[in-house]
Short mmCIF file of C-alpha atoms and ligand atoms in Angstrom, two decimals:
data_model
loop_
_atom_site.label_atom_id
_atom_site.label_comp_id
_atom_site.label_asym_id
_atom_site.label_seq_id
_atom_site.Cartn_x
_atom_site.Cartn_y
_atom_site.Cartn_z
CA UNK A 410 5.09 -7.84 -20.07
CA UNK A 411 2.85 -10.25 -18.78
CA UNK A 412 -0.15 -8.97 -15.68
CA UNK A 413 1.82 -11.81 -13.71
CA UNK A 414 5.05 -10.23 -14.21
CA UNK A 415 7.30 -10.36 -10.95
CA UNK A 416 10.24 -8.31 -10.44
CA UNK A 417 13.69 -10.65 -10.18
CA UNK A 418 16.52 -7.93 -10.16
CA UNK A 419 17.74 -9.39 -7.14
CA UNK A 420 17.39 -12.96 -6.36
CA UNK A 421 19.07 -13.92 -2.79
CA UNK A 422 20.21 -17.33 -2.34
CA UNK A 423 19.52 -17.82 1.88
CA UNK A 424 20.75 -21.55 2.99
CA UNK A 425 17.86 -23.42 4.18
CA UNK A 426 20.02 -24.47 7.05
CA UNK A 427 20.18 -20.88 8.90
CA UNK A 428 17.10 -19.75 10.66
CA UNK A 429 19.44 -16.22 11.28
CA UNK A 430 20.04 -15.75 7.46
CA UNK A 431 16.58 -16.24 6.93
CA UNK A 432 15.60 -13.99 9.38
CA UNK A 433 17.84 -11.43 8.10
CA UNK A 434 16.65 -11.92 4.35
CA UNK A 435 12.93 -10.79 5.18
CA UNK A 436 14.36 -7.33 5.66
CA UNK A 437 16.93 -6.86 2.45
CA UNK A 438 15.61 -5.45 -0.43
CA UNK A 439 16.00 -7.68 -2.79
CA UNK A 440 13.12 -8.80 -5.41
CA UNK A 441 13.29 -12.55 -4.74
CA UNK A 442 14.53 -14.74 -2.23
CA UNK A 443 15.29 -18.42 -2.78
CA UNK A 444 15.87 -20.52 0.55
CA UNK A 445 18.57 -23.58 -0.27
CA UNK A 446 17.97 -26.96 0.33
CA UNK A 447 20.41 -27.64 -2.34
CA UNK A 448 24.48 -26.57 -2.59
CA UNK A 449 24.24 -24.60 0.36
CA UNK A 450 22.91 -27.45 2.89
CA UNK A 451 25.48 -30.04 4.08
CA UNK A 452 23.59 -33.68 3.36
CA UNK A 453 22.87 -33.98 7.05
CA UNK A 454 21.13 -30.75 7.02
CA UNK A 455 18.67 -31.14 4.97
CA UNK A 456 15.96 -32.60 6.78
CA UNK A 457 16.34 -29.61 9.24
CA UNK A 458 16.57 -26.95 6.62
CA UNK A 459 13.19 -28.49 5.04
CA UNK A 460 11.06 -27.39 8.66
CA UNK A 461 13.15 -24.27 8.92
CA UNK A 462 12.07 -23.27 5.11
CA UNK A 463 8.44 -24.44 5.76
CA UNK A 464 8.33 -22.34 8.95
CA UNK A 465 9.80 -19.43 7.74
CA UNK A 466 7.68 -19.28 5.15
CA UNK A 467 4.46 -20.29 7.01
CA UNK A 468 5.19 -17.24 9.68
CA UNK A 469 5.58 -14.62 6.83
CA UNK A 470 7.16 -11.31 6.53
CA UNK A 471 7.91 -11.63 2.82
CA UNK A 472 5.63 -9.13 1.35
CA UNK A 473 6.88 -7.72 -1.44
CA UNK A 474 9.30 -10.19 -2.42
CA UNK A 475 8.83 -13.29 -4.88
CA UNK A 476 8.79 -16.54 -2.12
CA UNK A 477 11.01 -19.36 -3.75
CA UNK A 478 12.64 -22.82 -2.35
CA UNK A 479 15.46 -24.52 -4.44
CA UNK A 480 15.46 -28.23 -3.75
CA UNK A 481 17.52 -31.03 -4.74
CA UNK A 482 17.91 -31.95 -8.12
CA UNK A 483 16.47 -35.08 -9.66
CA UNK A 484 19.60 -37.14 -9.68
CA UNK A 485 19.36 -37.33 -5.91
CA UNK A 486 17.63 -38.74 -2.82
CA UNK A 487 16.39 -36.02 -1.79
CA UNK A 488 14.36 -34.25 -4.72
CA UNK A 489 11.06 -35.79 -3.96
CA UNK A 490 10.90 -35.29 0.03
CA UNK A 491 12.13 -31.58 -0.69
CA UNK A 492 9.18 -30.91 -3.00
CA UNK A 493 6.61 -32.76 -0.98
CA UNK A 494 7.41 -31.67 2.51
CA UNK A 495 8.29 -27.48 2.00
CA UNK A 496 4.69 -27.67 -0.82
CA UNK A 497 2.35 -29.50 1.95
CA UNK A 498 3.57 -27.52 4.87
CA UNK A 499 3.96 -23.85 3.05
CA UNK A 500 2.16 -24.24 -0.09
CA UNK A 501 -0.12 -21.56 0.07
CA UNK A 502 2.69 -19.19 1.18
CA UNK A 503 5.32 -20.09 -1.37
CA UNK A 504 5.35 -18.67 -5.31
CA UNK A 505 8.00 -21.08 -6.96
CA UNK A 506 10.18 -23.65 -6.65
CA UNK A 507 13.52 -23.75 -8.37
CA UNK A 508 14.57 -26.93 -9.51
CA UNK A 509 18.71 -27.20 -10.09
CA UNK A 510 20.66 -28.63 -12.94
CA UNK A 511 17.89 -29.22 -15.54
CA UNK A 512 19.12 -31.45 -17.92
CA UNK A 513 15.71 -32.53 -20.11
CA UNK A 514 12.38 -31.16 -20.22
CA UNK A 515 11.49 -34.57 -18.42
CA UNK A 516 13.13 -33.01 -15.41
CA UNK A 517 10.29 -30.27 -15.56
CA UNK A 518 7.50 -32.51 -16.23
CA UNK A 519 8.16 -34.24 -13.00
CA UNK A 520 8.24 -31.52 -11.25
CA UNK A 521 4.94 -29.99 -12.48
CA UNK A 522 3.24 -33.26 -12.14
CA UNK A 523 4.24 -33.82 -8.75
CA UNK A 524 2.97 -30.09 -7.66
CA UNK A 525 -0.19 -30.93 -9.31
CA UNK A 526 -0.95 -34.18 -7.28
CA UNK A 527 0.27 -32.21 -3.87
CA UNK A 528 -2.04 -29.19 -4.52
CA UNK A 529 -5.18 -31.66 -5.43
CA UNK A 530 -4.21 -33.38 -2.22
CA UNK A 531 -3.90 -30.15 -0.11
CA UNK A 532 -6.73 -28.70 -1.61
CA UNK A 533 -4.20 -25.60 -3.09
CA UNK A 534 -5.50 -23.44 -6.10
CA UNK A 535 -4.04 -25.55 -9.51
CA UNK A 536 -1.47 -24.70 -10.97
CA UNK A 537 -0.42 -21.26 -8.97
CA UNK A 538 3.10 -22.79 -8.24
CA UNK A 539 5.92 -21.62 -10.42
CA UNK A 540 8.46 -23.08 -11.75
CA UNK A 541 12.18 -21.81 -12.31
CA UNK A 542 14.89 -24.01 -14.05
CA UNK A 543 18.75 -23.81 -13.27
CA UNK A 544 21.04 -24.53 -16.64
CA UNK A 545 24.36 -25.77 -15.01
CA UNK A 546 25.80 -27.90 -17.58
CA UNK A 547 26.16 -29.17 -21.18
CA UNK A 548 22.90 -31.43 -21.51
CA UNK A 549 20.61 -28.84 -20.41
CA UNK A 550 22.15 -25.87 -22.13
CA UNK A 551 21.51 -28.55 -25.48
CA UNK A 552 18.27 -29.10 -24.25
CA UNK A 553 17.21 -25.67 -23.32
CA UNK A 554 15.08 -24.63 -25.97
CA UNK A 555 12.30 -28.27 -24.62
CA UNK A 556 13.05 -27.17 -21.24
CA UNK A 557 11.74 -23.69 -21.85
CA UNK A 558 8.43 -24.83 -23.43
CA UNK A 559 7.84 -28.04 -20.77
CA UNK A 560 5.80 -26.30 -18.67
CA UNK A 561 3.14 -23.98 -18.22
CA UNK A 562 4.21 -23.55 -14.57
CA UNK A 563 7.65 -22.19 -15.52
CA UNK A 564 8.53 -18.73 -14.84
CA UNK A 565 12.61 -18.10 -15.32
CA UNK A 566 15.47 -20.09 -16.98
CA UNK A 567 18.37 -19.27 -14.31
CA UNK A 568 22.05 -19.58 -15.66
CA UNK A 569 24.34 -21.30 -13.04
CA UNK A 570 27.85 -20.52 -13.49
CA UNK A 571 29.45 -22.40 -10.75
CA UNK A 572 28.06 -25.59 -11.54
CA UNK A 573 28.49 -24.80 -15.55
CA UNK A 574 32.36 -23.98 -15.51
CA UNK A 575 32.41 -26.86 -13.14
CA UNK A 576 31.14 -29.47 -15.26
CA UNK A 577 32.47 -28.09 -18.85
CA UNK A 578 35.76 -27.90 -17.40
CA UNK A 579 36.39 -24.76 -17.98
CA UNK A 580 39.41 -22.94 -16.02
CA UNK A 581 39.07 -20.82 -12.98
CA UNK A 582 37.20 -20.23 -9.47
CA UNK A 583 36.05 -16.57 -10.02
CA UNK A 584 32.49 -17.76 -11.14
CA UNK A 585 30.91 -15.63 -13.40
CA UNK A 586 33.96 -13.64 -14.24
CA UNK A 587 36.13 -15.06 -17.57
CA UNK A 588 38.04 -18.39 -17.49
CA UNK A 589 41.51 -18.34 -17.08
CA UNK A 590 43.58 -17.52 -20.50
CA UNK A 591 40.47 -16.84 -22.33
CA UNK A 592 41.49 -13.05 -23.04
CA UNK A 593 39.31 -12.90 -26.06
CA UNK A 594 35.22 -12.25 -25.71
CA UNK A 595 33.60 -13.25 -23.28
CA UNK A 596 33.48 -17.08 -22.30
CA UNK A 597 29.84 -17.00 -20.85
CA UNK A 598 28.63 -15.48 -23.82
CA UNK A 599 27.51 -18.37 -25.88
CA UNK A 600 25.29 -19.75 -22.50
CA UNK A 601 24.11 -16.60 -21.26
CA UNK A 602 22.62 -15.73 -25.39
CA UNK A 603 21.38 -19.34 -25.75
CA UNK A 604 19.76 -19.55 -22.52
CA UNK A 605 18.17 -16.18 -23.34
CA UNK A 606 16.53 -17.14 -26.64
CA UNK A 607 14.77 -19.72 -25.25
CA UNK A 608 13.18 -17.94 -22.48
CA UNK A 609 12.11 -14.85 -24.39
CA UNK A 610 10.49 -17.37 -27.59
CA UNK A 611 8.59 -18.78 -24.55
CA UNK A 612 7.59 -15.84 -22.48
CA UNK A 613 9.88 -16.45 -19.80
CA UNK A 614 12.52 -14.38 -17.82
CA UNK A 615 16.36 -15.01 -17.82
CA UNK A 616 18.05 -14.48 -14.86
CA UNK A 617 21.92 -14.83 -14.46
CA UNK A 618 23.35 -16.77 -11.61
CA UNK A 619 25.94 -16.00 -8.48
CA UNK A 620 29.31 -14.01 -8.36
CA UNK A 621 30.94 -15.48 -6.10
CA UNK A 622 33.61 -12.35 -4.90
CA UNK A 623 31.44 -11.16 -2.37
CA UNK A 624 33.56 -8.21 -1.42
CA UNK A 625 34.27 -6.87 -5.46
CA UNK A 626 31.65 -4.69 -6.08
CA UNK A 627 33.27 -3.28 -9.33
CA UNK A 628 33.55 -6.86 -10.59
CA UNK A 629 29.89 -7.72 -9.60
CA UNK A 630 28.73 -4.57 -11.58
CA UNK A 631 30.67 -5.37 -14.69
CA UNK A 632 29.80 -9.29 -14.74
CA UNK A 633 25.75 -7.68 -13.51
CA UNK A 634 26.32 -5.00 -16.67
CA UNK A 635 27.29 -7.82 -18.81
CA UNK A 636 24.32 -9.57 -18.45
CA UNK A 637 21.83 -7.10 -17.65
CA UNK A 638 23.02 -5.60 -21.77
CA UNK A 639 21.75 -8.51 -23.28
CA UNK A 640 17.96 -8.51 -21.65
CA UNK A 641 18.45 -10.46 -18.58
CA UNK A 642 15.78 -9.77 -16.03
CA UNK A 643 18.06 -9.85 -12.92
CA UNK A 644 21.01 -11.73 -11.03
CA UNK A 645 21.20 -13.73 -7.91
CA UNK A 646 22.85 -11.72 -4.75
CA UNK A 647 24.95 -13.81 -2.14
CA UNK A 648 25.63 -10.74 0.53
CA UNK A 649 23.73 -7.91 1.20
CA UNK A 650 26.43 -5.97 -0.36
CA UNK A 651 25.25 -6.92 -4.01
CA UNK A 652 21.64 -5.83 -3.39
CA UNK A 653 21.67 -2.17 -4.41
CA UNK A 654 24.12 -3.15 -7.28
CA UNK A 655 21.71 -5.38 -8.93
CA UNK A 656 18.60 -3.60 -8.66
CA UNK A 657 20.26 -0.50 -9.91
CA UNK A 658 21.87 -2.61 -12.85
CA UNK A 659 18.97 -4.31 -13.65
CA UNK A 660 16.60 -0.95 -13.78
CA UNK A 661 16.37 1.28 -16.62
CA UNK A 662 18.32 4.49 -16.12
CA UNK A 663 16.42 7.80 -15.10
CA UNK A 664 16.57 9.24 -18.66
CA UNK A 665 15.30 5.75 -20.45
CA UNK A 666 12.38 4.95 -18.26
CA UNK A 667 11.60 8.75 -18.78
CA UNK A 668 11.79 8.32 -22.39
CA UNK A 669 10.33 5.13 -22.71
CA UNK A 670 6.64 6.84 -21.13
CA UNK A 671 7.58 9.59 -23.44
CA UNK A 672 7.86 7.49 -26.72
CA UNK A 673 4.52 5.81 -24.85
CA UNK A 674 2.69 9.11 -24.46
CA UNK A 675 3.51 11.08 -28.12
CA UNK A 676 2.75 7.54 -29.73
CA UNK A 677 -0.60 7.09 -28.31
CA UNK A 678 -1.32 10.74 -29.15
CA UNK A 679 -0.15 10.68 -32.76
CA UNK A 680 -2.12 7.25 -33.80
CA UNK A 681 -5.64 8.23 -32.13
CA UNK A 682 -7.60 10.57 -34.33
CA UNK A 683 -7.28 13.73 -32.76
CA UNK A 684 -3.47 13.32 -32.61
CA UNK A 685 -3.80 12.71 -36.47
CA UNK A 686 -4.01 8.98 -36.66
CA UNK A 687 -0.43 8.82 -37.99
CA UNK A 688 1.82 5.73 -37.54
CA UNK A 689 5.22 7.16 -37.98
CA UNK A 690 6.14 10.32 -36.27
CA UNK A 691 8.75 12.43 -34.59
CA UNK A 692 9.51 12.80 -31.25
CA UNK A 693 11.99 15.32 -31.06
CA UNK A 694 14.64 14.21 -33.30
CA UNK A 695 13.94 10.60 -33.33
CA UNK A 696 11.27 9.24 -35.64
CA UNK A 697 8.88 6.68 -33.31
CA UNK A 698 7.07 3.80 -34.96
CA UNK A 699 5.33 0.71 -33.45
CA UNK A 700 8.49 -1.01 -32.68
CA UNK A 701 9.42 1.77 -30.75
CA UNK A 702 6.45 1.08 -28.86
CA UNK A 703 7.55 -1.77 -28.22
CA UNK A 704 10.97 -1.14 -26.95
CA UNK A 705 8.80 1.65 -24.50
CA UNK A 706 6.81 -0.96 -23.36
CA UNK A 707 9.47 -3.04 -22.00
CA UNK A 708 11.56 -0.30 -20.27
CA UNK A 709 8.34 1.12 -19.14
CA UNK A 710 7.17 -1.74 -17.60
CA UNK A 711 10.27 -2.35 -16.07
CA UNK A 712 10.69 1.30 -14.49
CA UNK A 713 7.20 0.73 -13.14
CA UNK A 714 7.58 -2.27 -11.39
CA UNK A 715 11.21 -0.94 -10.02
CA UNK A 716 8.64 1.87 -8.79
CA UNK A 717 10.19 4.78 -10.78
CA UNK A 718 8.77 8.32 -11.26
CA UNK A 719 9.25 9.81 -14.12
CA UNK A 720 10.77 13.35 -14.13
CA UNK A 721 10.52 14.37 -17.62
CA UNK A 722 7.03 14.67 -19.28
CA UNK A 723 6.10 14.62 -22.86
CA UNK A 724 3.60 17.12 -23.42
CA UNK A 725 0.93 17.11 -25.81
CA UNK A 726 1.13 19.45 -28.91
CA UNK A 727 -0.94 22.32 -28.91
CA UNK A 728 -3.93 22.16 -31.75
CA UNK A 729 -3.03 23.13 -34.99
CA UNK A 730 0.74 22.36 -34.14
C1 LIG B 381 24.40 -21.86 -9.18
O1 LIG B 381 23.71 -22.74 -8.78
C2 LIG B 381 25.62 -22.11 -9.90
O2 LIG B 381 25.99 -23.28 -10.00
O3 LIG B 381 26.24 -21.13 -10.35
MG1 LIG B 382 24.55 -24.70 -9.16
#
């Protein structure tokens, strides 16, 4: 896990347009929160949501939580004066931006190049300004694997259901929950695993989009579950309701963190010299190598940042045991 690692089991999606969401946001738990200039802004409220973001923002109250705006994508008008006006008025108070339906890694390299010339400008530290990618349709889910290396900047590769079933065609409104008639797999399968392997060969996190029933909590947990099984690092959350949800889906269980720092613990002991210097050995039943190591680590890390104690501790073998 990278030092810069940020938590994302919740993301909130917050429309730009509503100073009372907003308001209300700064005191949900939720790991991230993403104010909307995009689908959730009516054209003509744009320009209004940009000063709202930028003050919000600018005022504070976000500790704790990763600070993100979502602007326009680059097939519109408004992509430019989004990233320009929210980046020179709340720069220094913002950690990403989330750029929408990513189609090439072009679409990146704008991006990144434009937040370079606005921070030499403004005189903000190179470079500090993430970047997170939406996949919403065909051409960027082909293109995924450039997108996820265009960029030092970028952080996450987001999946976007809404916009994904929209433009494949594919039947149904209950976004993120299976098309209708497909009663075999699971339709989202194929995008959720492709968008995955190209953010973990580049570092980066996966993150799952919206589910759209706000009021289904069973169906949020099971899409959430879904998702979460593979290695995604989190989901968005549209309602307050889905907050707890994801960040419980989206931590380790009690009994895996606890093993994870277990496996962590005996491992360490066993390979240093006093322990024996052995690369292979048993913790109670299960035989622990490096790769198990490396599973710990990730659980771990994740139980850490999700603040978890651990309640069961490995302890050390007497000498001569
Ligand atoms: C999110 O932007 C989606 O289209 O699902
Ligand atoms: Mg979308």
């Amino acid at each position: 896990m990278p030092e810069t690692y940020r938590p994302r089991r919740s993301c909130l999606a917050v429309p730009g347009s509503s100073p009372k969401m907003i308001d209300k946001a700064r005191g949900l738990a939720v790991d991230q929160v993403f104010l909307d200039l995009e689908d959730a802004c009516a054209p003509l409220e744009k320009p209004g949501a940009r000063k709202n973001i930028t003050a919000a923002f600018t005022e504070g109250g976000w500790e704790g939580k990763t600070r993100v705006v979502r602007v326009n994508d680059l097939s519109t008008q408004w992509a430019y004066r989004d990233v320009i006006e929210v980046v020179e008025g709340a720069g220094a108070d913002l950690d990403c931006i989330m750029l929408p339906k990513v189609q090439t890694a072009a679409h990146v390299v704008w991006l990144d190049v434009l937040l370079t010339q606005i921070e030499a400008a403004t005189g903000l530290e190179s470079g500090r300004i993430g970047i997170e990618a939406q996949i919403e349709d065909a051409r960027g889910l082909q293109n995924v694997d450039a997108i996820a290396e265009a960029s030092p900047r970028l952080e996450t590769i987001i999946f976007g259901p809404a916009d994904f079933m929209a433009s494949t065609n594919m039947r149904g409104f209950v976004v993120g929950d299976q098309p209708l008639g497909y009663d075999i797999g699971d339709a989202f399968h194929y995008p959720l695993a492709r968008i995955l392997m190209a953010a973990r060969a580049n570092g980066l996190q996966a993150i799952d989009g919206p589910y759209v029933q706000i009021r289904d909590k069973a169906g949020f947990r099971k899409v959430a579950g879904r998702s979460a099984a593979l290695g995604y690092d989190g989901k968005w959350v549209l309602h307050p309701g889905q907050v707890d949800a994801a960040n419980a889906v989206f931590s380790p269980r009690q009994e895996d963190y606890d093993h994870a720092e277990n496996i962590l613990d005996a491992y360490a002991w066993s390979t240093s010299e006093a322990g024996g210097a052995r690369g292979a050995v048993m913790l109670g039943d299960e035989m622990i190598d490096e790769a198990s190591r490396k599973m710990a680590l990730v659980i771990a890390g994740q139980g850490r940042v999700a603040g978890m104690t651990r309640q069961d501790v490995w302890q050390r073998p007497e000498a001569g045991a």
